[in-house]
Amino acid sequence: SASYDDAPSDPANYRVVAVTSLADSGPGSLRACADRPFKRVCVFETSGRIALRTPIVVEHPDLVVAGATAPSPGILVTNSGLKIRAGNVLVEHLAIRPGDEAEGAEPSERDGVVVEGGLASSVRLRNLSVSWAVDENVSTSGPVRDVSVERCIISEALYDSIHPDGPHSMGALVGEGARRVSFVGNLFAANYDRNVRWKFDTSGEMVGNLIYGWGGKTPWNTTNLSDLEGGGGAVTLDVVSNVYVPGPEGLRSAFAVFAEEPPSGTRVFLADNRAPRETNLPESLLASSPVVGVTAVPYGSEETPEKVFAEAGSRPWERNPVDKAVISGVRSETLRIRDGVGSFPEVAEHSRPLPLSGMELAPEEVPAALAAVPR
């Protein structure tokens, strides 16, 4: 079979690269697969914890990270996360928990997943469990395009932790210049702020998400639109079939969508959301039909919580203890904002060979090949 350095014979095809090592870097590591300068699919012949020293930076396009191929109980990435700076990237079925250990990325860089830069387009983050970040669990930066965050558990960003600026705990941030950023079917749980924060000059949608347990005693901590900053552009946003549930610590009368001084030209479509209060936006900024319209709404808000509980997270068919505790705490409305990790859960290391390792696949063959791997 081919080694991880062998490009496919046809550059239109993908090489299947086996992750066999839990090391930060080197042959067989996740970083080595992500670094390859050709189309590649990272499959996992091992389960266990990957403790990173620095973020894994994806600079080359056409990458699939197929976490569902790992044997039970899956892959846990800690001490840092991913930075995606390339196009046509799919990352799915990983638990990413940066945490607060002494080893790892600098605290100011200890995010879960960051999608950044003008080359980052057609990026899908699907069925991830992202928690215990020191800054944002998930964020975009710069003029990214067509980014989707689907069926993820985005939870427990650390509050009074090791961030150089002091207390933090941020769920998700969409940075200025982003276009068509979608959050669909996710669980946001016990993140103090940014659930989601949309900066000026952005467009996107929030569809069928469950947002629970924000912090603070002001309206800022749910979904907020940044104030006009230096003449920045408008926010264009659809917010449909989302459910907002206060936890023990946040403002119980919060708005689903809040803005104090939204940029000129902002247009927001709101429909079928359940929240203590829906919005403080003036009628002049509210649209009567979708203004982005990327995702067809798959279900109504009455179904949102159970759909999210059933389908979100890194391995819904085999819940890890952290995700079980988060879902249980949301159901009972007792989950609180977290300051520190304490200790990471143990993740058993099991190995198995995968027949598709080293194969060369046409793009249309990749989904079926991955679906055939037993779970």
mmCIF file of C-alpha atoms in Angstrom:
data_model
loop_
_atom_site.group_PDB
_atom_site.id
_atom_site.type_symbol
_atom_site.label_atom_id
_atom_site.label_comp_id
_atom_site.label_asym_id
_atom_site.label_seq_id
_atom_site.Cartn_x
_atom_site.Cartn_y
_atom_site.Cartn_z
ATOM 1 C CA SER A 1 0.000 0.000 0.000
ATOM 2 C CA ALA A 2 1.046 3.617 -0.472
ATOM 3 C CA SER A 3 2.753 5.561 2.278
ATOM 4 C CA TYR A 4 1.402 8.835 3.557
ATOM 5 C CA ASP A 5 3.912 10.683 1.338
ATOM 6 C CA ASP A 6 2.626 9.186 -1.944
ATOM 7 C CA ALA A 7 0.408 11.501 -3.950
ATOM 8 C CA PRO A 8 -2.391 9.836 -5.920
ATOM 9 C CA SER A 9 -1.454 8.950 -9.487
ATOM 10 C CA ASP A 10 -4.399 11.024 -10.701
ATOM 11 C CA PRO A 11 -4.319 14.476 -9.031
ATOM 12 C CA ALA A 12 -8.121 14.596 -9.181
ATOM 13 C CA ASN A 13 -8.292 11.641 -6.785
ATOM 14 C CA TYR A 14 -7.853 11.339 -3.021
ATOM 15 C CA ARG A 15 -5.213 9.268 -1.248
ATOM 16 C CA VAL A 16 -6.463 7.472 1.870
ATOM 17 C CA VAL A 17 -3.878 8.092 4.599
ATOM 18 C CA ALA A 18 -3.931 6.044 7.803
ATOM 19 C CA VAL A 19 -3.438 7.777 11.143
ATOM 20 C CA THR A 20 -1.625 5.139 13.163
ATOM 21 C CA SER A 21 0.127 7.312 15.765
ATOM 22 C CA LEU A 22 -1.239 9.425 18.611
ATOM 23 C CA ALA A 23 1.892 11.587 18.607
ATOM 24 C CA ASP A 24 1.726 15.343 18.058
ATOM 25 C CA SER A 25 3.628 14.987 14.785
ATOM 26 C CA GLY A 26 5.711 12.609 12.709
ATOM 27 C CA PRO A 27 4.897 9.627 10.500
ATOM 28 C CA GLY A 28 1.411 8.271 10.971
ATOM 29 C CA SER A 29 0.175 11.294 12.927
ATOM 30 C CA LEU A 30 -2.947 13.352 12.246
ATOM 31 C CA ARG A 31 -0.744 16.403 11.680
ATOM 32 C CA ALA A 32 1.263 14.533 9.032
ATOM 33 C CA CYS A 33 -1.912 13.634 7.154
ATOM 34 C CA ALA A 34 -3.290 17.168 7.364
ATOM 35 C CA ASP A 35 0.032 18.539 6.063
ATOM 36 C CA ARG A 36 0.077 16.481 2.843
ATOM 37 C CA PRO A 37 0.034 18.748 -0.276
ATOM 38 C CA PHE A 38 -2.466 16.617 -2.230
ATOM 39 C CA LYS A 39 -6.067 15.460 -1.882
ATOM 40 C CA ARG A 40 -6.231 13.155 1.117
ATOM 41 C CA VAL A 41 -8.610 11.364 3.443
ATOM 42 C CA CYS A 42 -7.361 10.839 6.996
ATOM 43 C CA VAL A 43 -8.673 7.576 8.427
ATOM 44 C CA PHE A 44 -7.857 6.305 11.896
ATOM 45 C CA GLU A 45 -6.438 2.869 12.638
ATOM 46 C CA THR A 46 -6.178 3.772 16.327
ATOM 47 C CA SER A 47 -8.317 5.305 19.020
ATOM 48 C CA GLY A 48 -7.010 7.413 21.879
ATOM 49 C CA ARG A 49 -5.911 10.876 22.913
ATOM 50 C CA ILE A 50 -3.777 13.152 20.706
ATOM 51 C CA ALA A 51 -2.137 15.803 22.927
ATOM 52 C CA LEU A 52 -0.973 18.648 20.687
ATOM 53 C CA ARG A 53 1.870 21.075 21.346
ATOM 54 C CA THR A 54 0.603 23.605 18.780
ATOM 55 C CA PRO A 55 -2.479 23.864 16.558
ATOM 56 C CA ILE A 56 -2.745 21.608 13.517
ATOM 57 C CA VAL A 57 -2.781 24.108 10.655
ATOM 58 C CA VAL A 58 -4.467 23.016 7.424
ATOM 59 C CA GLU A 59 -2.761 24.930 4.602
ATOM 60 C CA HIS A 60 -3.572 22.636 1.652
ATOM 61 C CA PRO A 61 -7.098 22.177 0.242
ATOM 62 C CA ASP A 62 -9.086 18.997 -0.352
ATOM 63 C CA LEU A 63 -8.966 17.289 3.029
ATOM 64 C CA VAL A 64 -11.335 14.869 4.743
ATOM 65 C CA VAL A 65 -10.706 14.001 8.404
ATOM 66 C CA ALA A 66 -12.918 10.956 8.956
ATOM 67 C CA GLY A 67 -13.051 10.505 12.716
ATOM 68 C CA ALA A 68 -15.826 7.909 12.523
ATOM 69 C CA THR A 69 -13.302 5.428 11.126
ATOM 70 C CA ALA A 70 -11.497 5.267 14.495
ATOM 71 C CA PRO A 71 -12.157 2.165 16.558
ATOM 72 C CA SER A 72 -14.110 2.568 19.771
ATOM 73 C CA PRO A 73 -14.013 4.858 21.736
ATOM 74 C CA GLY A 74 -12.775 7.310 19.080
ATOM 75 C CA ILE A 75 -10.308 10.203 18.991
ATOM 76 C CA LEU A 76 -9.848 12.956 21.573
ATOM 77 C CA VAL A 77 -7.683 15.951 20.563
ATOM 78 C CA THR A 78 -6.421 18.025 23.499
ATOM 79 C CA ASN A 79 -4.089 20.899 24.434
ATOM 80 C CA SER A 80 -4.776 22.747 21.190
ATOM 81 C CA GLY A 81 -7.048 22.468 18.160
ATOM 82 C CA LEU A 82 -7.324 23.004 14.412
ATOM 83 C CA LYS A 83 -6.742 26.067 12.226
ATOM 84 C CA ILE A 84 -8.219 25.666 8.740
ATOM 85 C CA ARG A 85 -6.827 28.018 6.098
ATOM 86 C CA ALA A 86 -7.720 26.074 2.950
ATOM 87 C CA GLY A 87 -10.751 25.201 0.855
ATOM 88 C CA ASN A 88 -12.849 22.066 0.442
ATOM 89 C CA VAL A 89 -12.237 20.686 3.942
ATOM 90 C CA LEU A 90 -14.447 18.315 5.920
ATOM 91 C CA VAL A 91 -13.665 17.484 9.549
ATOM 92 C CA GLU A 92 -16.053 15.143 11.328
ATOM 93 C CA HIS A 93 -16.490 12.860 14.328
ATOM 94 C CA LEU A 94 -13.679 14.128 16.576
ATOM 95 C CA ALA A 95 -13.757 15.361 20.168
ATOM 96 C CA ILE A 96 -11.595 18.495 20.442
ATOM 97 C CA ARG A 97 -11.011 19.737 23.989
ATOM 98 C CA PRO A 98 -8.063 22.178 24.279
ATOM 99 C CA GLY A 99 -8.168 22.467 28.080
ATOM 100 C CA ASP A 100 -5.913 24.218 30.551
ATOM 101 C CA GLU A 101 -2.927 21.917 31.072
ATOM 102 C CA ALA A 102 0.530 23.478 31.294
ATOM 103 C CA GLU A 103 1.623 21.690 28.108
ATOM 104 C CA GLY A 104 0.140 22.716 24.788
ATOM 105 C CA ALA A 105 -0.535 25.778 22.694
ATOM 106 C CA GLU A 106 -0.204 29.260 24.128
ATOM 107 C CA PRO A 107 -3.331 30.132 26.124
ATOM 108 C CA SER A 108 -4.209 32.955 23.717
ATOM 109 C CA GLU A 109 -4.208 30.401 20.860
ATOM 110 C CA ARG A 110 -5.997 27.603 22.655
ATOM 111 C CA ASP A 111 -9.153 27.543 20.551
ATOM 112 C CA GLY A 112 -11.098 24.501 19.397
ATOM 113 C CA VAL A 113 -11.494 25.081 15.653
ATOM 114 C CA VAL A 114 -10.648 28.294 13.777
ATOM 115 C CA VAL A 115 -11.519 28.774 10.099
ATOM 116 C CA GLU A 116 -9.500 31.708 8.833
ATOM 117 C CA GLY A 117 -8.358 33.638 5.789
ATOM 118 C CA GLY A 118 -9.469 34.246 2.244
ATOM 119 C CA LEU A 119 -8.580 30.732 1.056
ATOM 120 C CA ALA A 120 -10.903 29.059 3.569
ATOM 121 C CA SER A 121 -14.067 28.194 1.646
ATOM 122 C CA SER A 122 -16.402 25.199 1.466
ATOM 123 C CA VAL A 123 -15.406 24.101 4.984
ATOM 124 C CA ARG A 124 -17.666 21.683 6.863
ATOM 125 C CA LEU A 125 -17.340 20.945 10.556
ATOM 126 C CA ARG A 126 -19.710 18.054 11.173
ATOM 127 C CA ASN A 127 -20.427 16.009 14.295
ATOM 128 C CA LEU A 128 -17.649 17.418 16.411
ATOM 129 C CA SER A 129 -17.595 17.773 20.196
ATOM 130 C CA VAL A 130 -15.724 21.005 20.890
ATOM 131 C CA SER A 131 -15.321 22.075 24.495
ATOM 132 C CA TRP A 132 -12.977 23.456 27.136
ATOM 133 C CA ALA A 133 -11.383 26.052 24.869
ATOM 134 C CA VAL A 134 -9.582 28.919 26.590
ATOM 135 C CA ASP A 135 -10.773 31.402 23.936
ATOM 136 C CA GLU A 136 -13.512 30.433 21.431
ATOM 137 C CA ASN A 137 -14.634 26.881 20.950
ATOM 138 C CA VAL A 138 -15.357 27.676 17.273
ATOM 139 C CA SER A 139 -14.591 30.833 15.292
ATOM 140 C CA THR A 140 -14.000 32.301 11.873
ATOM 141 C CA SER A 141 -11.550 35.073 11.046
ATOM 142 C CA GLY A 142 -11.276 37.034 7.822
ATOM 143 C CA PRO A 143 -13.167 36.683 4.522
ATOM 144 C CA VAL A 144 -14.086 32.995 4.781
ATOM 145 C CA ARG A 145 -16.824 31.650 2.522
ATOM 146 C CA ASP A 146 -19.397 28.864 2.819
ATOM 147 C CA VAL A 147 -18.559 27.451 6.231
ATOM 148 C CA SER A 148 -20.996 25.074 7.907
ATOM 149 C CA VAL A 149 -21.020 23.875 11.503
ATOM 150 C CA GLU A 150 -23.430 20.956 11.691
ATOM 151 C CA ARG A 151 -24.604 18.714 14.535
ATOM 152 C CA CYS A 152 -21.782 19.679 16.888
ATOM 153 C CA ILE A 153 -21.726 19.955 20.670
ATOM 154 C CA ILE A 154 -20.065 23.299 21.456
ATOM 155 C CA SER A 155 -19.834 23.421 25.209
ATOM 156 C CA GLU A 156 -18.202 24.574 28.406
ATOM 157 C CA ALA A 157 -15.637 27.054 27.094
ATOM 158 C CA LEU A 158 -13.517 27.751 30.164
ATOM 159 C CA TYR A 159 -14.340 30.927 32.078
ATOM 160 C CA ASP A 160 -11.925 31.795 34.908
ATOM 161 C CA SER A 161 -9.024 29.892 33.413
ATOM 162 C CA ILE A 162 -5.626 30.680 31.850
ATOM 163 C CA HIS A 163 -6.615 33.246 29.218
ATOM 164 C CA PRO A 164 -4.202 36.227 29.406
ATOM 165 C CA ASP A 165 -7.128 38.671 29.417
ATOM 166 C CA GLY A 166 -8.815 37.031 32.383
ATOM 167 C CA PRO A 167 -12.299 35.451 32.463
ATOM 168 C CA HIS A 168 -13.456 34.451 29.008
ATOM 169 C CA SER A 169 -15.607 31.430 27.919
ATOM 170 C CA MET A 170 -16.755 32.013 24.354
ATOM 171 C CA GLY A 171 -18.933 29.698 22.289
ATOM 172 C CA ALA A 172 -18.639 30.807 18.653
ATOM 173 C CA LEU A 173 -17.548 33.969 16.843
ATOM 174 C CA VAL A 174 -18.075 34.889 13.196
ATOM 175 C CA GLY A 175 -15.456 37.486 12.275
ATOM 176 C CA GLU A 176 -15.924 40.412 9.948
ATOM 177 C CA GLY A 177 -15.883 39.655 6.231
ATOM 178 C CA ALA A 178 -17.375 36.153 6.553
ATOM 179 C CA ARG A 179 -20.047 35.068 4.091
ATOM 180 C CA ARG A 180 -22.610 32.272 4.374
ATOM 181 C CA VAL A 181 -21.571 30.788 7.706
ATOM 182 C CA SER A 182 -24.161 28.227 8.833
ATOM 183 C CA PHE A 183 -24.824 26.751 12.273
ATOM 184 C CA VAL A 184 -27.308 23.892 11.896
ATOM 185 C CA GLY A 185 -28.482 21.389 14.509
ATOM 186 C CA ASN A 186 -25.861 22.191 17.152
ATOM 187 C CA LEU A 187 -25.949 22.161 20.945
ATOM 188 C CA PHE A 188 -24.407 25.258 22.518
ATOM 189 C CA ALA A 189 -24.124 24.544 26.239
ATOM 190 C CA ALA A 190 -22.674 26.513 29.150
ATOM 191 C CA ASN A 191 -20.624 29.005 27.135
ATOM 192 C CA TYR A 192 -20.649 32.350 28.973
ATOM 193 C CA ASP A 193 -20.809 34.475 25.814
ATOM 194 C CA ARG A 194 -20.914 34.405 21.975
ATOM 195 C CA ASN A 195 -23.730 32.000 21.336
ATOM 196 C CA VAL A 196 -23.139 33.075 18.413
ATOM 197 C CA ARG A 197 -21.547 36.540 18.068
ATOM 198 C CA TRP A 198 -21.857 37.944 14.534
ATOM 199 C CA LYS A 199 -19.420 40.765 13.872
ATOM 200 C CA PHE A 200 -20.141 43.530 11.357
ATOM 201 C CA ASP A 201 -19.951 42.735 7.616
ATOM 202 C CA THR A 202 -21.030 39.099 7.973
ATOM 203 C CA SER A 203 -23.754 36.851 6.610
ATOM 204 C CA GLY A 204 -25.037 33.485 7.712
ATOM 205 C CA GLU A 205 -27.712 31.490 9.434
ATOM 206 C CA MET A 206 -28.622 29.673 12.622
ATOM 207 C CA VAL A 207 -31.086 26.850 12.021
ATOM 208 C CA GLY A 208 -32.389 24.286 14.508
ATOM 209 C CA ASN A 209 -29.840 24.878 17.283
ATOM 210 C CA LEU A 210 -30.328 24.451 21.021
ATOM 211 C CA ILE A 211 -28.635 27.240 23.000
ATOM 212 C CA TYR A 212 -28.450 26.648 26.745
ATOM 213 C CA GLY A 213 -26.888 28.184 29.809
ATOM 214 C CA TRP A 214 -25.273 31.478 28.798
ATOM 215 C CA GLY A 215 -23.756 33.688 31.495
ATOM 216 C CA GLY A 216 -23.945 37.324 32.478
ATOM 217 C CA LYS A 217 -26.692 39.596 33.728
ATOM 218 C CA THR A 218 -27.070 41.682 30.557
ATOM 219 C CA PRO A 219 -28.638 40.821 27.168
ATOM 220 C CA TRP A 220 -25.256 40.398 25.447
ATOM 221 C CA ASN A 221 -24.581 36.737 26.055
ATOM 222 C CA THR A 222 -26.903 34.874 23.691
ATOM 223 C CA THR A 223 -26.806 35.590 19.928
ATOM 224 C CA ASN A 224 -25.575 39.133 19.461
ATOM 225 C CA LEU A 225 -24.777 41.372 16.529
ATOM 226 C CA SER A 226 -21.699 43.486 17.068
ATOM 227 C CA ASP A 227 -22.108 47.227 17.193
ATOM 228 C CA LEU A 228 -21.075 49.317 14.230
ATOM 229 C CA GLU A 229 -17.278 49.534 14.401
ATOM 230 C CA GLY A 230 -15.453 52.024 12.217
ATOM 231 C CA GLY A 231 -18.073 52.052 9.476
ATOM 232 C CA GLY A 232 -18.268 48.274 9.152
ATOM 233 C CA GLY A 233 -20.790 46.613 6.881
ATOM 234 C CA ALA A 234 -24.177 45.128 7.605
ATOM 235 C CA VAL A 235 -25.083 41.800 9.192
ATOM 236 C CA THR A 236 -27.342 39.569 7.075
ATOM 237 C CA LEU A 237 -28.712 36.698 9.121
ATOM 238 C CA ASP A 238 -31.444 34.030 9.236
ATOM 239 C CA VAL A 239 -32.379 32.708 12.705
ATOM 240 C CA VAL A 240 -34.932 29.899 12.421
ATOM 241 C CA SER A 241 -36.237 27.086 14.682
ATOM 242 C CA ASN A 242 -33.720 27.683 17.466
ATOM 243 C CA VAL A 243 -34.452 27.104 21.156
ATOM 244 C CA TYR A 244 -32.859 29.228 23.906
ATOM 245 C CA VAL A 245 -32.949 27.870 27.462
ATOM 246 C CA PRO A 246 -31.389 29.815 30.361
ATOM 247 C CA GLY A 247 -29.254 27.933 32.855
ATOM 248 C CA PRO A 248 -28.548 28.650 36.513
ATOM 249 C CA GLU A 249 -26.260 31.655 35.913
ATOM 250 C CA GLY A 250 -27.371 33.805 32.966
ATOM 251 C CA LEU A 251 -30.064 36.406 32.437
ATOM 252 C CA ARG A 252 -33.318 34.484 32.376
ATOM 253 C CA SER A 253 -35.122 37.164 30.360
ATOM 254 C CA ALA A 254 -32.497 37.359 27.605
ATOM 255 C CA PHE A 255 -33.292 37.986 23.961
ATOM 256 C CA ALA A 256 -32.546 35.286 21.422
ATOM 257 C CA VAL A 257 -30.966 37.943 19.157
ATOM 258 C CA PHE A 258 -29.650 41.181 20.631
ATOM 259 C CA ALA A 259 -27.959 44.263 19.227
ATOM 260 C CA GLU A 260 -27.332 47.658 20.738
ATOM 261 C CA GLU A 261 -26.223 49.592 17.653
ATOM 262 C CA PRO A 262 -26.405 47.287 14.617
ATOM 263 C CA PRO A 263 -24.640 48.403 11.436
ATOM 264 C CA SER A 264 -26.620 50.246 8.788
ATOM 265 C CA GLY A 265 -28.283 47.942 6.273
ATOM 266 C CA THR A 266 -28.523 44.977 8.661
ATOM 267 C CA ARG A 267 -31.296 42.517 7.758
ATOM 268 C CA VAL A 268 -32.373 39.679 10.041
ATOM 269 C CA PHE A 269 -35.046 37.046 9.394
ATOM 270 C CA LEU A 270 -36.518 35.501 12.546
ATOM 271 C CA ALA A 271 -38.982 32.614 12.531
ATOM 272 C CA ASP A 272 -40.163 29.883 14.909
ATOM 273 C CA ASN A 273 -37.596 30.545 17.659
ATOM 274 C CA ARG A 274 -38.316 29.729 21.305
ATOM 275 C CA ALA A 275 -36.635 32.051 23.804
ATOM 276 C CA PRO A 276 -37.483 34.148 26.854
ATOM 277 C CA ARG A 277 -37.739 37.114 24.429
ATOM 278 C CA GLU A 278 -37.039 37.029 20.704
ATOM 279 C CA THR A 279 -35.214 40.260 19.834
ATOM 280 C CA ASN A 280 -34.754 43.947 20.560
ATOM 281 C CA LEU A 281 -34.083 44.743 16.889
ATOM 282 C CA PRO A 282 -36.354 47.404 15.420
ATOM 283 C CA GLU A 283 -38.948 46.326 12.876
ATOM 284 C CA SER A 284 -37.054 48.226 10.177
ATOM 285 C CA LEU A 285 -34.216 45.652 10.348
ATOM 286 C CA LEU A 286 -36.426 42.563 10.325
ATOM 287 C CA ALA A 287 -37.076 40.732 7.044
ATOM 288 C CA SER A 288 -40.288 38.898 6.201
ATOM 289 C CA SER A 289 -38.492 36.064 4.373
ATOM 290 C CA PRO A 290 -35.032 34.451 4.530
ATOM 291 C CA VAL A 291 -32.192 36.775 3.574
ATOM 292 C CA VAL A 292 -29.447 34.106 3.289
ATOM 293 C CA GLY A 293 -31.441 30.914 2.753
ATOM 294 C CA VAL A 294 -28.641 28.362 2.505
ATOM 295 C CA THR A 295 -30.312 25.593 4.550
ATOM 296 C CA ALA A 296 -33.853 24.346 4.202
ATOM 297 C CA VAL A 297 -35.289 24.230 7.708
ATOM 298 C CA PRO A 298 -35.427 20.505 8.512
ATOM 299 C CA TYR A 299 -37.816 20.670 11.488
ATOM 300 C CA GLY A 300 -39.729 23.042 13.729
ATOM 301 C CA SER A 301 -38.575 24.389 17.066
ATOM 302 C CA GLU A 302 -40.782 21.938 18.956
ATOM 303 C CA GLU A 303 -38.554 19.151 17.616
ATOM 304 C CA THR A 304 -35.235 20.959 17.972
ATOM 305 C CA PRO A 305 -34.141 19.796 21.460
ATOM 306 C CA GLU A 306 -34.675 16.075 20.893
ATOM 307 C CA LYS A 307 -33.191 16.191 17.387
ATOM 308 C CA VAL A 308 -30.093 17.889 18.758
ATOM 309 C CA PHE A 309 -29.774 15.508 21.710
ATOM 310 C CA ALA A 310 -30.020 12.519 19.358
ATOM 311 C CA GLU A 311 -27.780 13.681 16.522
ATOM 312 C CA ALA A 312 -25.177 16.188 17.756
ATOM 313 C CA GLY A 313 -21.667 15.412 18.979
ATOM 314 C CA SER A 314 -18.663 13.409 17.867
ATOM 315 C CA ARG A 315 -20.070 9.885 18.239
ATOM 316 C CA PRO A 316 -23.839 9.953 18.816
ATOM 317 C CA TRP A 317 -23.947 6.167 18.533
ATOM 318 C CA GLU A 318 -21.376 5.842 21.348
ATOM 319 C CA ARG A 319 -21.471 8.836 23.674
ATOM 320 C CA ASN A 320 -18.273 9.707 25.513
ATOM 321 C CA PRO A 321 -18.631 10.586 29.216
ATOM 322 C CA VAL A 322 -18.173 14.326 28.679
ATOM 323 C CA ASP A 323 -20.952 14.571 26.106
ATOM 324 C CA LYS A 324 -23.221 12.396 28.249
ATOM 325 C CA ALA A 325 -22.708 14.754 31.186
ATOM 326 C CA VAL A 326 -23.346 17.833 29.039
ATOM 327 C CA ILE A 327 -26.583 16.466 27.589
ATOM 328 C CA SER A 328 -27.771 15.311 31.010
ATOM 329 C CA GLY A 329 -26.998 18.724 32.497
ATOM 330 C CA VAL A 330 -28.861 20.513 29.724
ATOM 331 C CA ARG A 331 -31.885 18.244 30.065
ATOM 332 C CA SER A 332 -32.049 18.907 33.813
ATOM 333 C CA GLU A 333 -31.079 22.592 33.372
ATOM 334 C CA THR A 334 -28.336 22.180 35.985
ATOM 335 C CA LEU A 335 -25.180 22.387 33.832
ATOM 336 C CA ARG A 336 -23.067 25.362 34.917
ATOM 337 C CA ILE A 337 -20.293 27.390 33.311
ATOM 338 C CA ARG A 338 -16.926 25.774 33.913
ATOM 339 C CA ASP A 339 -13.618 27.284 35.055
ATOM 340 C CA GLY A 340 -11.236 24.351 34.629
ATOM 341 C CA VAL A 341 -10.905 20.842 33.255
ATOM 342 C CA GLY A 342 -9.627 19.052 36.335
ATOM 343 C CA SER A 343 -8.388 16.022 34.436
ATOM 344 C CA PHE A 344 -8.987 14.744 30.939
ATOM 345 C CA PRO A 345 -10.965 11.542 30.563
ATOM 346 C CA GLU A 346 -9.041 8.413 29.721
ATOM 347 C CA VAL A 347 -9.509 7.276 26.134
ATOM 348 C CA ALA A 348 -8.618 3.650 25.510
ATOM 349 C CA GLU A 349 -6.097 2.951 22.756
ATOM 350 C CA HIS A 350 -7.321 0.272 20.377
ATOM 351 C CA SER A 351 -5.846 -0.474 16.960
ATOM 352 C CA ARG A 352 -7.219 -2.131 13.861
ATOM 353 C CA PRO A 353 -6.112 -2.161 10.210
ATOM 354 C CA LEU A 354 -8.399 -0.630 7.616
ATOM 355 C CA PRO A 355 -8.474 -2.202 4.138
ATOM 356 C CA LEU A 356 -8.944 1.186 2.485
ATOM 357 C CA SER A 357 -5.699 2.622 3.928
ATOM 358 C CA GLY A 358 -3.443 3.637 1.054
ATOM 359 C CA MET A 359 -6.194 3.389 -1.553
ATOM 360 C CA GLU A 360 -6.717 5.986 -4.241
ATOM 361 C CA LEU A 361 -10.336 7.104 -4.546
ATOM 362 C CA ALA A 362 -12.196 9.295 -6.971
ATOM 363 C CA PRO A 363 -14.047 12.099 -5.152
ATOM 364 C CA GLU A 364 -17.429 10.461 -5.699
ATOM 365 C CA GLU A 365 -16.137 7.192 -4.169
ATOM 366 C CA VAL A 366 -15.070 8.722 -0.860
ATOM 367 C CA PRO A 367 -18.458 8.848 0.965
ATOM 368 C CA ALA A 368 -19.329 5.231 0.242
ATOM 369 C CA ALA A 369 -15.837 4.006 1.178
ATOM 370 C CA LEU A 370 -16.043 5.746 4.553
ATOM 371 C CA ALA A 371 -19.608 4.598 5.185
ATOM 372 C CA ALA A 372 -18.484 0.986 4.707
ATOM 373 C CA VAL A 373 -16.068 1.130 7.667
ATOM 374 C CA PRO A 374 -17.707 -0.708 10.595
ATOM 375 C CA ARG A 375 -18.440 1.315 13.714
#
